[in-house]
CSV table of C-alpha atoms in Angstrom, one decimal:
chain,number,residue,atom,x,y,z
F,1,UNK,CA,-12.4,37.0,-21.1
F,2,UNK,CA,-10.9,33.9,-22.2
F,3,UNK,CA,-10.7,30.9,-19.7
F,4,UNK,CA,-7.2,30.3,-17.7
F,5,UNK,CA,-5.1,27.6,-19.6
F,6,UNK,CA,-5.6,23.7,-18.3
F,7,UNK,CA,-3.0,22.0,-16.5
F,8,UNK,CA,-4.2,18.9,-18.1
F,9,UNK,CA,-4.2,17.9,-21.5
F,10,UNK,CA,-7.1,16.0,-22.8
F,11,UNK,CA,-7.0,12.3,-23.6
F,12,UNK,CA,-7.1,12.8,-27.0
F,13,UNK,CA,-4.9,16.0,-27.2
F,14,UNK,CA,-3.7,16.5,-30.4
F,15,UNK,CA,-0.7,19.5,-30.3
F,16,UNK,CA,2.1,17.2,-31.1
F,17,UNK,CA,1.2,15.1,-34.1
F,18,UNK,CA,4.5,13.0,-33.6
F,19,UNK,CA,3.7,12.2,-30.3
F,20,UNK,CA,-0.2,11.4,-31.0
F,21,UNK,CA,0.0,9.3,-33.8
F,22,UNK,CA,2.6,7.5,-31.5
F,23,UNK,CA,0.4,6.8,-29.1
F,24,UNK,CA,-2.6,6.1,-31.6
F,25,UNK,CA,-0.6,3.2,-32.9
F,26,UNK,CA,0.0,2.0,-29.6
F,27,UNK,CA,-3.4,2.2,-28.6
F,28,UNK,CA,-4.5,-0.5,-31.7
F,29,UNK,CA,-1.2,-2.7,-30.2
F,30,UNK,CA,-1.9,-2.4,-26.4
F,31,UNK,CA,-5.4,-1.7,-25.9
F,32,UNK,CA,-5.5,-2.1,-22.2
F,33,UNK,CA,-2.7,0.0,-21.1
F,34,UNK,CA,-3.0,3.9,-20.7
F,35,UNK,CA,-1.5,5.0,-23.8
F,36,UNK,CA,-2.5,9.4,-23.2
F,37,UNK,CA,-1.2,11.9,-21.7
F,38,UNK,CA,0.0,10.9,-18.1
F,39,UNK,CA,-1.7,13.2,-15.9
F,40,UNK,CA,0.2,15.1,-12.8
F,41,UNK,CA,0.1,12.8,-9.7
F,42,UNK,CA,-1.2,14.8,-6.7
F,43,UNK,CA,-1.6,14.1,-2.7
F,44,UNK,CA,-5.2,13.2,-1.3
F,45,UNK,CA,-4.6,16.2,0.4
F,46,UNK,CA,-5.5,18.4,-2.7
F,47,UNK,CA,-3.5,21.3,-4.3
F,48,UNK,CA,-3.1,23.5,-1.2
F,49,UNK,CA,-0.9,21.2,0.6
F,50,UNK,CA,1.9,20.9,-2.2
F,51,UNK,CA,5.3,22.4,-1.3
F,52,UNK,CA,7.4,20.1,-3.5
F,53,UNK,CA,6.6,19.8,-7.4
F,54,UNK,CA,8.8,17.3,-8.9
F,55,UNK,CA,8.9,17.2,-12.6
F,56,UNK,CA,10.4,14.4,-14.7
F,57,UNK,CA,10.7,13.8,-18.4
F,58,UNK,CA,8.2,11.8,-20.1
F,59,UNK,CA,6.3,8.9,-19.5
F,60,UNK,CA,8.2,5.5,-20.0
F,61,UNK,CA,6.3,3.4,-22.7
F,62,UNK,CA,5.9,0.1,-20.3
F,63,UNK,CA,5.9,2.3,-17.1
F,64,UNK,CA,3.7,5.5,-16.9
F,65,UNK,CA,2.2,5.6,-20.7
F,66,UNK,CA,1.2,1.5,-19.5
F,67,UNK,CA,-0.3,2.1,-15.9
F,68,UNK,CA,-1.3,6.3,-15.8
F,69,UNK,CA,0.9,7.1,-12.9
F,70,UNK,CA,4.3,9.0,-13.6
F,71,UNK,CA,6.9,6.6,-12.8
F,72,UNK,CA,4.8,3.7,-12.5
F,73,UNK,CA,5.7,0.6,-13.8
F,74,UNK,CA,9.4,0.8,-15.0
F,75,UNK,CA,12.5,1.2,-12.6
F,76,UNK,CA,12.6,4.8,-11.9
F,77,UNK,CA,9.6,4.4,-9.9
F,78,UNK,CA,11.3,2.1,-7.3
F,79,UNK,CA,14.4,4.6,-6.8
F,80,UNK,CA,12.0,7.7,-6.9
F,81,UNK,CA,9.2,6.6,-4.3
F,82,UNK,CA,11.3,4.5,-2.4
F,83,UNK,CA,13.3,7.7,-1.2
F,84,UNK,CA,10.1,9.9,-1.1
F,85,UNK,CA,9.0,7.2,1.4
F,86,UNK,CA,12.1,7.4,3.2
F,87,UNK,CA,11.8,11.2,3.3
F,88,UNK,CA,7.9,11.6,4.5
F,89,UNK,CA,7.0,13.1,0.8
F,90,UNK,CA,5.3,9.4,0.2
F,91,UNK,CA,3.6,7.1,2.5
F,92,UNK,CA,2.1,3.4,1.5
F,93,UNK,CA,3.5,0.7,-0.4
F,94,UNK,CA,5.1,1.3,-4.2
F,95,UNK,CA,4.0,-1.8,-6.0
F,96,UNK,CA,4.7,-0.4,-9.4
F,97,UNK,CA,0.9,-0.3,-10.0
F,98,UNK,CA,-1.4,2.5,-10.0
F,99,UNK,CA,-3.7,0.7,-7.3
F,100,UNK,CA,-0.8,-0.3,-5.1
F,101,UNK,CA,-2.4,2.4,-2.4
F,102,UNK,CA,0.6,4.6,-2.3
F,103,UNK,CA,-0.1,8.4,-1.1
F,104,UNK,CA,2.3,11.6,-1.8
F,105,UNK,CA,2.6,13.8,1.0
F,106,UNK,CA,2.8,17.4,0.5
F,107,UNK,CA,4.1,16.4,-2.6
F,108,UNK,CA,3.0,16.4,-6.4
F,109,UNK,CA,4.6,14.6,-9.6
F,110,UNK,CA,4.5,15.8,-13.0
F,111,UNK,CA,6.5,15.7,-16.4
F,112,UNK,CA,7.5,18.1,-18.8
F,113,UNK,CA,6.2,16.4,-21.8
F,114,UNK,CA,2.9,14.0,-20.7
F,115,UNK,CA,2.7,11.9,-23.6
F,116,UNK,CA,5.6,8.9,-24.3
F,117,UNK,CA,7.9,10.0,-27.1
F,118,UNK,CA,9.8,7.4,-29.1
F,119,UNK,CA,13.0,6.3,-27.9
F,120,UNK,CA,12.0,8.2,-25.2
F,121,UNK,CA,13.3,11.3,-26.9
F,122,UNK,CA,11.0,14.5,-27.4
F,123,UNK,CA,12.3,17.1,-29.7
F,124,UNK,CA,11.9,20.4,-29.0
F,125,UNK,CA,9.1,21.7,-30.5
F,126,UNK,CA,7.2,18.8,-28.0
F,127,UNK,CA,8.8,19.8,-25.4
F,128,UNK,CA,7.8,23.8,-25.8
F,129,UNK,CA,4.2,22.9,-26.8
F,130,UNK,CA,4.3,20.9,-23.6
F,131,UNK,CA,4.9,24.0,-21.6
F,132,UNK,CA,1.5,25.4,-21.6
F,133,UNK,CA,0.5,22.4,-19.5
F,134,UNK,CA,4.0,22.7,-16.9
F,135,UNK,CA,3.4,26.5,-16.6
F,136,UNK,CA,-0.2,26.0,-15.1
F,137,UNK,CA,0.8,23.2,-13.5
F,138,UNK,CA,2.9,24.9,-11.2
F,139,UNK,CA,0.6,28.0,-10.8
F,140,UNK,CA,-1.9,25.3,-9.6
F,141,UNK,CA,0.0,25.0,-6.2
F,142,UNK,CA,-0.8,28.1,-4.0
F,143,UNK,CA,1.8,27.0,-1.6
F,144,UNK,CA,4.8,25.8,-3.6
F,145,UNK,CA,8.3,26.4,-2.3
F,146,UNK,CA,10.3,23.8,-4.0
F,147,UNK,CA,10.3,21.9,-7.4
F,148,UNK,CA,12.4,19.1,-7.8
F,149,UNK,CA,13.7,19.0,-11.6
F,150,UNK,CA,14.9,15.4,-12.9
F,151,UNK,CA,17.4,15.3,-15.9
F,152,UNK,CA,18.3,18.3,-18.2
F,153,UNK,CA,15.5,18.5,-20.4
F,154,UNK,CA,12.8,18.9,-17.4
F,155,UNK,CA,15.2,21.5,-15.5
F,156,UNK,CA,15.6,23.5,-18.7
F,157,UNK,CA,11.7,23.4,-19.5
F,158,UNK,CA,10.6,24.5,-15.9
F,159,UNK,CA,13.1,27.5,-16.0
F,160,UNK,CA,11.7,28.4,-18.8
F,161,UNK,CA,8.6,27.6,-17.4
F,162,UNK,CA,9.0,29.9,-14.6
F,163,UNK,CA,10.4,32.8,-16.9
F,164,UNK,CA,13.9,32.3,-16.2
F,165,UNK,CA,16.7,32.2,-18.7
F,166,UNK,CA,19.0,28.8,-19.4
F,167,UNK,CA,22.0,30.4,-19.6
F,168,UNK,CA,21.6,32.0,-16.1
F,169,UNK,CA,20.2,29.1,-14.5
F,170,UNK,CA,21.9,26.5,-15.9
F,171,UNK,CA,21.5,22.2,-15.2
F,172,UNK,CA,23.6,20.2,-12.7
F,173,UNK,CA,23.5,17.2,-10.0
F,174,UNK,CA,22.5,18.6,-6.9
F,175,UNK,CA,21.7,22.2,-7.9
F,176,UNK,CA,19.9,24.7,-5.7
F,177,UNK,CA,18.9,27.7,-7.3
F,178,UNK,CA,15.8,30.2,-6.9
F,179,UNK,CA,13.7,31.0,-9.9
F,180,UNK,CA,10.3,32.5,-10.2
F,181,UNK,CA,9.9,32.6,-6.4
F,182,UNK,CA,10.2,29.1,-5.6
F,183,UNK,CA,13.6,27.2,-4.7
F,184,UNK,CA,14.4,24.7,-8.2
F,185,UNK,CA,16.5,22.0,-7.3
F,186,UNK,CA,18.0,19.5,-9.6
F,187,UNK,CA,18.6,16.0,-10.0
F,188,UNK,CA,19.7,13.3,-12.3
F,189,UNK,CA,16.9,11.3,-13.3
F,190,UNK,CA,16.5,8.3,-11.7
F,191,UNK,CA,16.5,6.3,-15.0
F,192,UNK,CA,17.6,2.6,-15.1
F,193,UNK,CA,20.4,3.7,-18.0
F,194,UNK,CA,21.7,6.2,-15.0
F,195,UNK,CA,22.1,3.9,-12.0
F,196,UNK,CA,23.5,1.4,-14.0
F,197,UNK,CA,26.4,3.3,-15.9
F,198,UNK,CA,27.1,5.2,-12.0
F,199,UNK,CA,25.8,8.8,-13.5
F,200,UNK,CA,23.2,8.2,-10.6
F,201,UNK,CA,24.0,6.3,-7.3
F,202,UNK,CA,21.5,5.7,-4.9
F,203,UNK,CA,23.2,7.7,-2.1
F,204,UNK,CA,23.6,10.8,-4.3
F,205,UNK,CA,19.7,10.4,-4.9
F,206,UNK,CA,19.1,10.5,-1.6
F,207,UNK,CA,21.1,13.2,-0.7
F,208,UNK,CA,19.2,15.9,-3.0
F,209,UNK,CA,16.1,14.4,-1.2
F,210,UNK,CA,17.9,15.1,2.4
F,211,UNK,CA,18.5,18.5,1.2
F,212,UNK,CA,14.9,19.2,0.0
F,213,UNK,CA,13.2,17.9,3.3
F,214,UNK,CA,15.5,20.0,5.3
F,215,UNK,CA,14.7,22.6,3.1
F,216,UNK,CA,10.7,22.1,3.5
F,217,UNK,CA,11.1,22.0,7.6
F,218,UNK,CA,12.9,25.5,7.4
């Protein structure tokens, strides 16, 4: 009987050889940051409490792949907790640090690829190989009713994830669909690039998060 597949990649994990040697080099440049696979951010509370999965990309090169917390350390962090904070999904302080003290709350963070690609652009075989850590992921989370995808690429790997099809379920700003027995909604990711060019405004943020916590209390 063979053992049920890891949610966690190992440090060293070696599937996409773009992406390792990436990191490897990085490693030699930076030796005090991360620089592995960015493991899935999960509430004091353990597993059973998680209602809300929200997956993102990849890890930023100065933000997660530098401190070991998804969005840690670069701008998306500040949009992303500060409306989780707002919404009673975080509690704390976000400091952009990984020992700022900050707490999810019924909540869990992931991405659908864990290691920082270049230009922060996976290709597609990364982002498939990547999927035998999302699909565990989410089985992990006896009590999941919601996942929160940011950006196309995460949304189209977590439908898949969840053995939906693209083309049925298909990507936009403020989506609400059911797939795989939990309710997917979907975002814009909170990138710098997309608050600056007004893809992404703060209010529209916050009103995918209004919808999810109504959403949870139901």
């Amino acid at each position: 009987m063979s053992a049920a597949p890891s949610p966690e990649p190992g440090r060293d994990c070696p599937l996409c050889p773009r992406l390792h040697g990436f990191i490897a080099a990085w490693r030699e440049r930076e030796p005090s940051w991360f620089n592995a696979p960015v493991p899935t951010f999960l509430p004091p509370e353990g597993e059973n409490s998680v209602k809300l999965l929200i997956v993102g990309l990849a890890p930023g090169l100065r933000g997660a792949n530098r401190t070991g917390r998804p969005f840690t350390g670069d701008y998306a962090g500040d949009l992303l907790y500060g409306t989780m904070i707002k919404h009673g999904l975080a509690r704390g302080e976000f400091k952009a640090r990984p020992d700022d003290g900050l707490e999810l709350v019924g909540a869990a963070i992931t991405n659908a690829v864990r290691c920082v690609p270049p230009e922060n652009k996976p290709v597609g075989a990364e982002i498939s190989t990547c999927r035998t850590f999302l699909k565990p992921t989410i089985a992990r989370f006896p009590n999941l009713r919601a996942i929160l995808t940011l950006g196309s690429i995460a949304h189209q790997s977590t439908v898949r994830a969840l053995g939906g099809r693209v083309a049925a379920l298909p990507f936009r700003h403020g989506g609400r669909q059911e797939a795989g027995g939990v309710t997917l909604f979907s975002s814009y990711h909170c990138s710098r690039y997309n608050t600056n060019t007004g893809v992404l405004t703060e209010e529209m943020f916050v009103n995918v998060f209004s919808e999810i916590a109504a959403f949870l209390k139901s």
